[in-house]
């Protein structure tokens, strides 16, 4: 299959520029497209064959439900029984943006989308290209992150091209995504707002509106989204999170090491592959997946990654993804 690749400037495009991609969605095809979090692999949420082809293309386990992306509340209402009052408040504050809301599903939401659950996940992206694509398609678009299952999520179109060129109909290149980490997933199908996956909308921000909000599993931080149980975000190189001075960890590794750390520590790593995380956790979050893939390209066998320093709304999300990519491998240096 030939994959058509379009470059679209998110700050300067016309609705017509998305006509082709929308026609692919309407014909049951797959489109790689940008959102403000990561690139998504989109299909028509109402077309069972198209939805199933997403699982196939990604190699995704079929018990892992998908997020329906919408461009307005009316479209959201098609997929849910009734929008709970508290969910409506969250939508008012955080939509469009990096917040996915789980609600009781309507009959319209297909089992292949929800993996047979009685709830459905819905999100309204803020990215203008994503927004316009949904609008032009006139249907909800299911979109997991546009990576082969298990690999780091794509934050630039080149990652999508690497994983899916020749396998999907169309890819839209709109440059780097803003947050670089997937959306916060919050379950609003029960009374207590429960965050199942941390993202740029932090638990703290949600607690400003609902002080009883918790992380899934009753505040233990153990997520109950099906997707959170799988091996995730893994580059080929072995990732170790370092708490403490990274230079002291070098003695423990003779292999080809890449270091992910904040820019201001750069001079400590002469002779090593240095992958700059930026100045704070928002930068680090935006770059994490990019840097994990970069380490592989540079031929690193081992990645030593600085533990996030905290102080940002994305810190929990960054730590969650980083620790998963390290499969819990954390080295504490006193
Ligand atoms: O930022 C994002 O959310 C990106 C962009 C493309 O929008 N999408 C994304 O999709 O990360 P995906 O499929 O990689 O992750 C969806 C997560 C999974 O952990 C899945 O288990 C969970 O949402 N999820 C979906 N529906 C659910 C439901 N009904 N109940 C619980 N968890 C659900
Ligand atoms: Mg994913």
mmCIF file of C-alpha atoms and ligand atoms in Angstrom:
data_model
loop_
_atom_site.group_PDB
_atom_site.id
_atom_site.type_symbol
_atom_site.label_atom_id
_atom_site.label_comp_id
_atom_site.label_asym_id
_atom_site.label_seq_id
_atom_site.Cartn_x
_atom_site.Cartn_y
_atom_site.Cartn_z
ATOM 1 C CA UNK A 1 0.000 0.000 0.000
ATOM 2 C CA UNK A 2 1.248 3.480 -0.786
ATOM 3 C CA UNK A 3 1.038 5.803 2.205
ATOM 4 C CA UNK A 4 0.221 9.396 1.192
ATOM 5 C CA UNK A 5 2.106 11.869 3.366
ATOM 6 C CA UNK A 6 0.842 15.451 3.728
ATOM 7 C CA UNK A 7 2.610 18.297 5.454
ATOM 8 C CA UNK A 8 0.143 20.659 7.103
ATOM 9 C CA UNK A 9 1.156 23.769 9.046
ATOM 10 C CA UNK A 10 -1.155 23.784 12.091
ATOM 11 C CA UNK A 11 -1.039 27.592 12.209
ATOM 12 C CA UNK A 12 -1.813 28.103 8.539
ATOM 13 C CA UNK A 13 -4.017 25.647 6.675
ATOM 14 C CA UNK A 14 -7.399 25.513 4.996
ATOM 15 C CA UNK A 15 -10.176 23.027 5.739
ATOM 16 C CA UNK A 16 -9.736 21.729 2.144
ATOM 17 C CA UNK A 17 -6.254 20.527 3.077
ATOM 18 C CA UNK A 18 -7.903 17.802 5.172
ATOM 19 C CA UNK A 19 -10.461 16.685 2.593
ATOM 20 C CA UNK A 20 -8.363 13.742 1.439
ATOM 21 C CA UNK A 21 -7.591 12.506 4.965
ATOM 22 C CA UNK A 22 -11.280 12.791 5.890
ATOM 23 C CA UNK A 23 -12.229 10.804 2.791
ATOM 24 C CA UNK A 24 -9.820 8.072 3.926
ATOM 25 C CA UNK A 25 -11.537 7.971 7.353
ATOM 26 C CA UNK A 26 -14.974 7.835 5.704
ATOM 27 C CA UNK A 27 -13.851 5.019 3.403
ATOM 28 C CA UNK A 28 -12.771 2.906 6.392
ATOM 29 C CA UNK A 29 -9.029 3.623 6.075
ATOM 30 C CA UNK A 30 -6.406 4.612 8.645
ATOM 31 C CA UNK A 31 -4.866 8.084 9.058
ATOM 32 C CA UNK A 32 -1.866 9.031 11.180
ATOM 33 C CA UNK A 33 -2.569 12.544 12.499
ATOM 34 C CA UNK A 34 -1.185 15.003 15.058
ATOM 35 C CA UNK A 35 -2.807 15.887 18.367
ATOM 36 C CA UNK A 36 -1.460 18.133 21.143
ATOM 37 C CA UNK A 37 -0.365 15.014 23.102
ATOM 38 C CA UNK A 38 1.060 12.448 20.642
ATOM 39 C CA UNK A 39 0.283 11.397 17.070
ATOM 40 C CA UNK A 40 -2.814 9.210 16.761
ATOM 41 C CA UNK A 41 -3.727 6.395 14.383
ATOM 42 C CA UNK A 42 -7.280 7.308 13.409
ATOM 43 C CA UNK A 43 -10.267 5.371 12.077
ATOM 44 C CA UNK A 44 -14.036 5.891 11.878
ATOM 45 C CA UNK A 45 -15.410 4.918 15.317
ATOM 46 C CA UNK A 46 -18.649 3.739 13.674
ATOM 47 C CA UNK A 47 -16.974 1.361 11.204
ATOM 48 C CA UNK A 48 -16.248 -2.001 12.820
ATOM 49 C CA UNK A 49 -13.849 -3.229 10.124
ATOM 50 C CA UNK A 50 -11.870 0.004 10.260
ATOM 51 C CA UNK A 51 -11.651 -0.157 14.068
ATOM 52 C CA UNK A 52 -10.480 -3.768 13.923
ATOM 53 C CA UNK A 53 -7.801 -2.864 11.385
ATOM 54 C CA UNK A 54 -6.289 -0.494 13.970
ATOM 55 C CA UNK A 55 -5.709 -3.375 16.375
ATOM 56 C CA UNK A 56 -4.154 -5.374 13.546
ATOM 57 C CA UNK A 57 -1.873 -2.570 12.327
ATOM 58 C CA UNK A 58 -0.592 -1.825 15.850
ATOM 59 C CA UNK A 59 -0.407 -5.412 17.053
ATOM 60 C CA UNK A 60 -2.613 -4.249 19.918
ATOM 61 C CA UNK A 61 -4.319 -6.725 22.291
ATOM 62 C CA UNK A 62 -8.066 -6.675 21.580
ATOM 63 C CA UNK A 63 -9.007 -6.255 25.272
ATOM 64 C CA UNK A 64 -7.516 -2.756 25.279
ATOM 65 C CA UNK A 65 -10.254 -0.185 24.476
ATOM 66 C CA UNK A 66 -9.807 2.896 22.278
ATOM 67 C CA UNK A 67 -10.500 6.594 22.805
ATOM 68 C CA UNK A 68 -13.185 8.248 20.651
ATOM 69 C CA UNK A 69 -12.040 11.700 19.549
ATOM 70 C CA UNK A 70 -14.752 14.331 19.021
ATOM 71 C CA UNK A 71 -14.844 17.941 17.883
ATOM 72 C CA UNK A 72 -17.885 19.012 19.856
ATOM 73 C CA UNK A 73 -20.184 18.000 22.718
ATOM 74 C CA UNK A 74 -23.006 16.969 20.369
ATOM 75 C CA UNK A 75 -20.750 14.317 18.813
ATOM 76 C CA UNK A 76 -19.670 13.174 22.294
ATOM 77 C CA UNK A 77 -23.328 12.724 23.256
ATOM 78 C CA UNK A 78 -23.742 10.112 20.517
ATOM 79 C CA UNK A 79 -21.317 7.759 22.238
ATOM 80 C CA UNK A 80 -22.390 8.178 25.882
ATOM 81 C CA UNK A 81 -25.629 7.393 27.735
ATOM 82 C CA UNK A 82 -25.732 10.756 29.442
ATOM 83 C CA UNK A 83 -22.954 13.179 30.272
ATOM 84 C CA UNK A 84 -22.726 13.271 34.089
ATOM 85 C CA UNK A 85 -22.823 16.780 35.603
ATOM 86 C CA UNK A 86 -19.279 16.438 36.995
ATOM 87 C CA UNK A 87 -17.963 15.309 33.602
ATOM 88 C CA UNK A 88 -19.626 18.331 32.022
ATOM 89 C CA UNK A 89 -17.738 20.575 34.433
ATOM 90 C CA UNK A 90 -14.432 18.929 33.477
ATOM 91 C CA UNK A 91 -15.248 19.370 29.789
ATOM 92 C CA UNK A 92 -15.928 23.061 30.341
ATOM 93 C CA UNK A 93 -12.555 23.507 32.004
ATOM 94 C CA UNK A 94 -10.251 21.160 30.063
ATOM 95 C CA UNK A 95 -11.728 20.512 26.578
ATOM 96 C CA UNK A 96 -10.282 20.785 23.956
ATOM 97 C CA UNK A 97 -7.184 19.497 25.596
ATOM 98 C CA UNK A 98 -5.294 16.527 26.994
ATOM 99 C CA UNK A 99 -8.107 15.008 29.085
ATOM 100 C CA UNK A 100 -9.923 11.765 28.199
ATOM 101 C CA UNK A 101 -13.180 11.184 30.061
ATOM 102 C CA UNK A 102 -14.677 7.736 30.660
ATOM 103 C CA UNK A 103 -18.465 7.598 30.859
ATOM 104 C CA UNK A 104 -21.206 4.981 30.521
ATOM 105 C CA UNK A 105 -21.483 4.119 26.836
ATOM 106 C CA UNK A 106 -24.530 4.452 24.597
ATOM 107 C CA UNK A 107 -25.755 1.702 22.265
ATOM 108 C CA UNK A 108 -24.104 3.618 19.450
ATOM 109 C CA UNK A 109 -20.587 2.999 20.840
ATOM 110 C CA UNK A 110 -19.366 -0.269 19.332
ATOM 111 C CA UNK A 111 -17.991 -3.181 21.363
ATOM 112 C CA UNK A 112 -14.833 -3.217 19.246
ATOM 113 C CA UNK A 113 -14.199 0.376 20.420
ATOM 114 C CA UNK A 114 -14.828 -0.266 24.129
ATOM 115 C CA UNK A 115 -13.417 -3.823 24.149
ATOM 116 C CA UNK A 116 -16.760 -4.988 25.467
ATOM 117 C CA UNK A 117 -16.781 -2.667 28.510
ATOM 118 C CA UNK A 118 -19.961 -0.774 29.432
ATOM 119 C CA UNK A 119 -18.009 2.487 29.408
ATOM 120 C CA UNK A 120 -16.454 4.549 26.612
ATOM 121 C CA UNK A 121 -13.475 6.918 26.630
ATOM 122 C CA UNK A 122 -13.976 10.283 24.879
ATOM 123 C CA UNK A 123 -11.575 13.145 24.264
ATOM 124 C CA UNK A 124 -11.763 16.474 22.444
ATOM 125 C CA UNK A 125 -8.287 17.397 21.206
ATOM 126 C CA UNK A 126 -7.203 21.030 21.038
ATOM 127 C CA UNK A 127 -4.854 20.518 18.083
ATOM 128 C CA UNK A 128 -6.342 22.475 15.148
ATOM 129 C CA UNK A 129 -5.494 19.745 12.601
ATOM 130 C CA UNK A 130 -7.066 17.009 14.741
ATOM 131 C CA UNK A 131 -10.097 19.206 15.322
ATOM 132 C CA UNK A 132 -10.552 19.931 11.633
ATOM 133 C CA UNK A 133 -10.035 16.289 10.642
ATOM 134 C CA UNK A 134 -12.848 15.167 12.975
ATOM 135 C CA UNK A 135 -15.071 17.993 11.748
ATOM 136 C CA UNK A 136 -14.468 17.132 8.098
ATOM 137 C CA UNK A 137 -15.025 13.406 8.739
ATOM 138 C CA UNK A 138 -18.349 14.096 10.519
ATOM 139 C CA UNK A 139 -17.811 11.097 12.803
ATOM 140 C CA UNK A 140 -16.028 10.195 16.011
ATOM 141 C CA UNK A 141 -12.457 9.101 15.299
ATOM 142 C CA UNK A 142 -10.946 6.331 17.404
ATOM 143 C CA UNK A 143 -7.243 6.896 17.781
ATOM 144 C CA UNK A 144 -4.667 5.088 19.845
ATOM 145 C CA UNK A 145 -1.145 6.466 19.808
ATOM 146 C CA UNK A 146 0.315 5.839 16.327
ATOM 147 C CA UNK A 147 3.073 3.422 17.329
ATOM 148 C CA UNK A 148 3.499 -0.331 17.058
ATOM 149 C CA UNK A 149 2.290 -1.681 20.427
ATOM 150 C CA UNK A 150 5.005 -1.552 23.082
ATOM 151 C CA UNK A 151 7.149 1.120 21.398
ATOM 152 C CA UNK A 152 7.408 4.732 22.601
ATOM 153 C CA UNK A 153 4.450 6.863 21.451
ATOM 154 C CA UNK A 154 5.129 9.098 18.424
ATOM 155 C CA UNK A 155 5.740 12.792 18.997
ATOM 156 C CA UNK A 156 6.807 13.652 15.430
ATOM 157 C CA UNK A 157 5.463 12.383 12.094
ATOM 158 C CA UNK A 158 8.798 10.672 11.350
ATOM 159 C CA UNK A 159 8.039 8.184 14.156
ATOM 160 C CA UNK A 160 4.667 7.377 12.562
ATOM 161 C CA UNK A 161 6.320 7.002 9.162
ATOM 162 C CA UNK A 162 8.924 4.651 10.669
ATOM 163 C CA UNK A 163 6.261 2.388 12.230
ATOM 164 C CA UNK A 164 3.543 2.545 9.547
ATOM 165 C CA UNK A 165 4.852 3.622 6.146
ATOM 166 C CA UNK A 166 3.333 1.297 3.544
ATOM 167 C CA UNK A 167 0.836 -0.082 6.076
ATOM 168 C CA UNK A 168 -1.720 2.749 6.371
ATOM 169 C CA UNK A 169 -3.404 5.063 3.872
ATOM 170 C CA UNK A 170 -2.267 8.479 4.965
ATOM 171 C CA UNK A 171 -0.047 10.358 7.420
ATOM 172 C CA UNK A 172 -0.346 14.057 8.245
ATOM 173 C CA UNK A 173 2.902 15.737 9.253
ATOM 174 C CA UNK A 174 2.371 18.828 11.419
ATOM 175 C CA UNK A 175 5.686 18.799 13.267
ATOM 176 C CA UNK A 176 6.280 18.021 16.933
ATOM 177 C CA UNK A 177 3.382 17.595 19.355
ATOM 178 C CA UNK A 178 3.111 19.988 22.279
ATOM 179 C CA UNK A 179 2.907 17.772 25.381
ATOM 180 C CA UNK A 180 4.635 14.633 24.120
ATOM 181 C CA UNK A 181 2.790 12.454 26.675
ATOM 182 C CA UNK A 182 -0.637 10.882 26.196
ATOM 183 C CA UNK A 183 -3.760 12.460 27.666
ATOM 184 C CA UNK A 184 -4.889 12.094 31.259
ATOM 185 C CA UNK A 185 -7.579 9.386 31.450
ATOM 186 C CA UNK A 186 -10.225 9.994 34.113
ATOM 187 C CA UNK A 187 -13.113 7.677 34.948
ATOM 188 C CA UNK A 188 -16.281 9.694 35.545
ATOM 189 C CA UNK A 189 -18.613 6.714 35.258
ATOM 190 C CA UNK A 190 -18.712 6.394 39.056
ATOM 191 C CA UNK A 191 -19.202 8.980 41.757
ATOM 192 C CA UNK A 192 -15.542 9.483 42.697
ATOM 193 C CA UNK A 193 -13.487 11.002 39.853
ATOM 194 C CA UNK A 194 -10.706 8.463 39.309
ATOM 195 C CA UNK A 195 -7.574 9.147 37.283
ATOM 196 C CA UNK A 196 -6.531 5.947 35.503
ATOM 197 C CA UNK A 197 -3.611 7.392 33.538
ATOM 198 C CA UNK A 198 -1.743 10.572 34.537
ATOM 199 C CA UNK A 199 -1.251 13.238 31.859
ATOM 200 C CA UNK A 200 -0.796 16.984 31.463
ATOM 201 C CA UNK A 201 -4.074 17.625 33.287
ATOM 202 C CA UNK A 202 -2.771 16.694 36.741
ATOM 203 C CA UNK A 203 -4.651 15.177 39.664
ATOM 204 C CA UNK A 204 -3.953 18.434 41.508
ATOM 205 C CA UNK A 205 -5.696 20.452 38.777
ATOM 206 C CA UNK A 206 -8.700 18.125 38.929
ATOM 207 C CA UNK A 207 -8.794 18.340 42.724
ATOM 208 C CA UNK A 208 -9.222 22.101 42.468
ATOM 209 C CA UNK A 209 -12.705 21.261 41.190
ATOM 210 C CA UNK A 210 -13.285 17.863 42.810
ATOM 211 C CA UNK A 211 -11.229 17.508 46.023
ATOM 212 C CA UNK A 212 -12.213 13.825 46.314
ATOM 213 C CA UNK A 213 -10.558 12.870 42.977
ATOM 214 C CA UNK A 214 -8.096 9.980 43.315
ATOM 215 C CA UNK A 215 -5.711 7.856 41.288
ATOM 216 C CA UNK A 216 -7.229 4.543 40.172
ATOM 217 C CA UNK A 217 -7.228 1.708 42.685
ATOM 218 C CA UNK A 218 -8.391 3.969 45.530
ATOM 219 C CA UNK A 219 -5.441 6.340 45.685
ATOM 220 C CA UNK A 220 -2.681 3.744 45.450
ATOM 221 C CA UNK A 221 -1.585 5.050 42.068
ATOM 222 C CA UNK A 222 -2.206 1.638 40.466
ATOM 223 C CA UNK A 223 -4.014 2.375 37.224
ATOM 224 C CA UNK A 224 -6.943 0.237 36.160
ATOM 225 C CA UNK A 225 -7.085 1.236 32.504
ATOM 226 C CA UNK A 226 -6.573 -2.015 30.600
ATOM 227 C CA UNK A 227 -3.794 -0.397 28.592
ATOM 228 C CA UNK A 228 -1.680 0.311 31.656
ATOM 229 C CA UNK A 229 -0.891 -3.342 32.316
ATOM 230 C CA UNK A 230 1.058 -3.918 29.104
ATOM 231 C CA UNK A 231 4.786 -3.453 28.504
ATOM 232 C CA UNK A 232 5.084 0.053 27.222
ATOM 233 C CA UNK A 233 7.265 2.756 25.787
ATOM 234 C CA UNK A 234 10.231 0.421 25.440
ATOM 235 C CA UNK A 235 13.146 1.411 23.193
ATOM 236 C CA UNK A 236 15.629 -1.303 22.198
ATOM 237 C CA UNK A 237 18.184 0.025 24.679
ATOM 238 C CA UNK A 238 17.705 -0.923 28.319
ATOM 239 C CA UNK A 239 16.472 2.027 30.393
ATOM 240 C CA UNK A 240 17.520 2.610 33.998
ATOM 241 C CA UNK A 241 16.182 5.560 35.986
ATOM 242 C CA UNK A 242 18.902 7.085 38.145
ATOM 243 C CA UNK A 243 18.079 8.798 41.417
ATOM 244 C CA UNK A 244 21.243 10.675 42.340
ATOM 245 C CA UNK A 245 24.463 11.438 40.470
ATOM 246 C CA UNK A 246 24.352 9.767 37.074
ATOM 247 C CA UNK A 247 28.145 9.896 36.599
ATOM 248 C CA UNK A 248 28.521 7.457 39.514
ATOM 249 C CA UNK A 249 26.422 4.929 37.616
ATOM 250 C CA UNK A 250 28.938 4.757 34.749
ATOM 251 C CA UNK A 251 31.172 2.404 36.761
ATOM 252 C CA UNK A 252 28.343 -0.082 36.697
ATOM 253 C CA UNK A 253 28.144 -0.172 32.918
ATOM 254 C CA UNK A 254 30.780 -0.826 30.293
ATOM 255 C CA UNK A 255 28.268 -0.704 27.470
ATOM 256 C CA UNK A 256 27.462 2.131 25.118
ATOM 257 C CA UNK A 257 25.618 4.519 27.437
ATOM 258 C CA UNK A 258 23.248 7.354 26.533
ATOM 259 C CA UNK A 259 22.331 9.823 29.261
ATOM 260 C CA UNK A 260 19.027 11.691 29.486
ATOM 261 C CA UNK A 261 19.399 14.625 31.865
ATOM 262 C CA UNK A 262 18.530 18.312 32.139
ATOM 263 C CA UNK A 263 20.498 20.609 29.846
ATOM 264 C CA UNK A 264 22.407 22.322 32.651
ATOM 265 C CA UNK A 265 24.157 19.019 33.544
ATOM 266 C CA UNK A 266 25.449 18.527 30.009
ATOM 267 C CA UNK A 267 29.133 19.154 30.822
ATOM 268 C CA UNK A 268 29.204 16.148 33.157
ATOM 269 C CA UNK A 269 28.816 13.720 30.274
ATOM 270 C CA UNK A 270 31.716 14.387 27.899
ATOM 271 C CA UNK A 271 32.338 11.312 25.743
ATOM 272 C CA UNK A 272 28.852 9.886 26.341
ATOM 273 C CA UNK A 273 25.798 10.204 24.155
ATOM 274 C CA UNK A 274 23.974 13.111 25.793
ATOM 275 C CA UNK A 275 20.247 13.501 25.180
ATOM 276 C CA UNK A 276 19.052 16.848 26.543
ATOM 277 C CA UNK A 277 15.804 16.753 28.546
ATOM 278 C CA UNK A 278 15.449 20.558 28.557
ATOM 279 C CA UNK A 279 15.142 22.697 31.671
ATOM 280 C CA UNK A 280 12.183 21.301 33.566
ATOM 281 C CA UNK A 281 9.704 18.441 33.642
ATOM 282 C CA UNK A 282 7.445 20.022 31.017
ATOM 283 C CA UNK A 283 10.377 19.981 28.579
ATOM 284 C CA UNK A 284 11.392 16.506 29.714
ATOM 285 C CA UNK A 285 7.826 15.241 29.210
ATOM 286 C CA UNK A 286 7.605 16.762 25.755
ATOM 287 C CA UNK A 287 10.889 15.106 24.741
ATOM 288 C CA UNK A 288 10.919 11.766 26.591
ATOM 289 C CA UNK A 289 9.555 9.543 23.811
ATOM 290 C CA UNK A 290 11.601 11.384 21.210
ATOM 291 C CA UNK A 291 14.786 10.845 23.221
ATOM 292 C CA UNK A 292 14.072 7.151 23.824
ATOM 293 C CA UNK A 293 13.813 6.627 20.066
ATOM 294 C CA UNK A 294 16.861 8.839 19.498
ATOM 295 C CA UNK A 295 18.955 6.683 21.842
ATOM 296 C CA UNK A 296 18.188 3.669 19.643
ATOM 297 C CA UNK A 297 19.145 5.588 16.511
ATOM 298 C CA UNK A 298 22.463 6.529 18.147
ATOM 299 C CA UNK A 299 23.147 2.872 18.871
ATOM 300 C CA UNK A 300 23.004 3.110 22.662
ATOM 301 C CA UNK A 301 22.719 -0.205 24.519
ATOM 302 C CA UNK A 302 21.899 1.379 27.843
ATOM 303 C CA UNK A 303 20.020 4.572 28.741
ATOM 304 C CA UNK A 304 20.580 6.256 32.090
ATOM 305 C CA UNK A 305 17.696 8.668 32.620
ATOM 306 C CA UNK A 306 17.535 11.306 35.334
ATOM 307 C CA UNK A 307 14.617 10.925 37.726
ATOM 308 C CA UNK A 308 12.190 13.812 37.090
ATOM 309 C CA UNK A 309 12.873 16.651 39.501
ATOM 310 C CA UNK A 310 9.234 17.553 40.120
ATOM 311 C CA UNK A 311 7.406 20.853 40.260
ATOM 312 C CA UNK A 312 5.392 20.559 37.042
ATOM 313 C CA UNK A 313 1.836 19.501 36.289
ATOM 314 C CA UNK A 314 3.262 16.803 34.013
ATOM 315 C CA UNK A 315 5.683 15.354 36.593
ATOM 316 C CA UNK A 316 3.423 12.410 37.574
ATOM 317 C CA UNK A 317 2.759 11.584 33.915
ATOM 318 C CA UNK A 318 6.445 11.850 33.007
ATOM 319 C CA UNK A 319 7.460 9.617 35.922
ATOM 320 C CA UNK A 320 4.719 7.098 35.026
ATOM 321 C CA UNK A 321 5.911 6.754 31.409
ATOM 322 C CA UNK A 322 9.616 6.834 32.270
ATOM 323 C CA UNK A 323 9.302 4.143 34.965
ATOM 324 C CA UNK A 324 7.306 1.977 32.565
ATOM 325 C CA UNK A 325 9.948 2.326 29.863
ATOM 326 C CA UNK A 326 12.483 1.230 32.488
ATOM 327 C CA UNK A 327 10.216 -1.662 33.546
ATOM 328 C CA UNK A 328 10.726 -0.576 37.146
ATOM 329 C CA UNK A 329 14.564 -0.531 36.900
ATOM 330 C CA UNK A 330 15.538 2.273 39.281
ATOM 331 C CA UNK A 331 19.020 2.841 40.647
ATOM 332 C CA UNK A 332 19.379 4.924 43.786
ATOM 333 C CA UNK A 333 22.818 6.481 44.224
ATOM 334 C CA UNK A 334 23.420 7.836 47.723
HETATM 335 O O1 LIG B 1 -3.301 11.417 24.167
HETATM 336 C C1 LIG B 1 -3.932 10.405 23.890
HETATM 337 O O2 LIG B 1 -4.840 9.974 24.605
HETATM 338 C C2 LIG B 1 -3.582 9.677 22.566
HETATM 339 C C3 LIG B 1 -3.942 10.621 21.416
HETATM 340 C C4 LIG B 1 -3.748 9.979 20.071
HETATM 341 O O3 LIG B 1 -5.245 11.113 21.574
HETATM 342 N N1 LIG B 1 -4.257 8.433 22.482
HETATM 343 C C5 LIG B 1 -3.918 7.371 23.275
HETATM 344 O O4 LIG B 1 -4.655 6.218 23.044
HETATM 345 O O5 LIG B 1 -3.038 7.415 24.105
HETATM 346 P P1 LIG B 1 -4.201 4.803 23.554
HETATM 347 O O6 LIG B 1 -5.138 3.853 22.902
HETATM 348 O O7 LIG B 1 -2.760 4.604 23.317
HETATM 349 O O8 LIG B 1 -4.536 4.816 25.089
HETATM 350 C C6 LIG B 1 -5.884 4.774 25.545
HETATM 351 C C7 LIG B 1 -5.919 4.414 27.022
HETATM 352 C C8 LIG B 1 -5.543 2.975 27.244
HETATM 353 O O9 LIG B 1 -4.749 2.881 28.429
HETATM 354 C C9 LIG B 1 -6.907 2.308 27.432
HETATM 355 O O10 LIG B 1 -6.834 1.134 28.194
HETATM 356 C C10 LIG B 1 -7.688 3.400 28.134
HETATM 357 O O11 LIG B 1 -7.258 4.594 27.510
HETATM 358 N N2 LIG B 1 -9.156 3.268 27.950
HETATM 359 C C11 LIG B 1 -9.875 3.439 26.822
HETATM 360 N N3 LIG B 1 -11.184 3.188 27.027
HETATM 361 C C12 LIG B 1 -11.317 2.862 28.325
HETATM 362 C C13 LIG B 1 -12.413 2.493 29.174
HETATM 363 N N4 LIG B 1 -13.651 2.406 28.694
HETATM 364 N N5 LIG B 1 -12.149 2.209 30.474
HETATM 365 C C14 LIG B 1 -10.879 2.281 30.962
HETATM 366 N N6 LIG B 1 -9.810 2.628 30.237
HETATM 367 C C15 LIG B 1 -9.998 2.914 28.927
HETATM 368 MG MG1 LIG B 2 -0.607 3.996 23.382
#
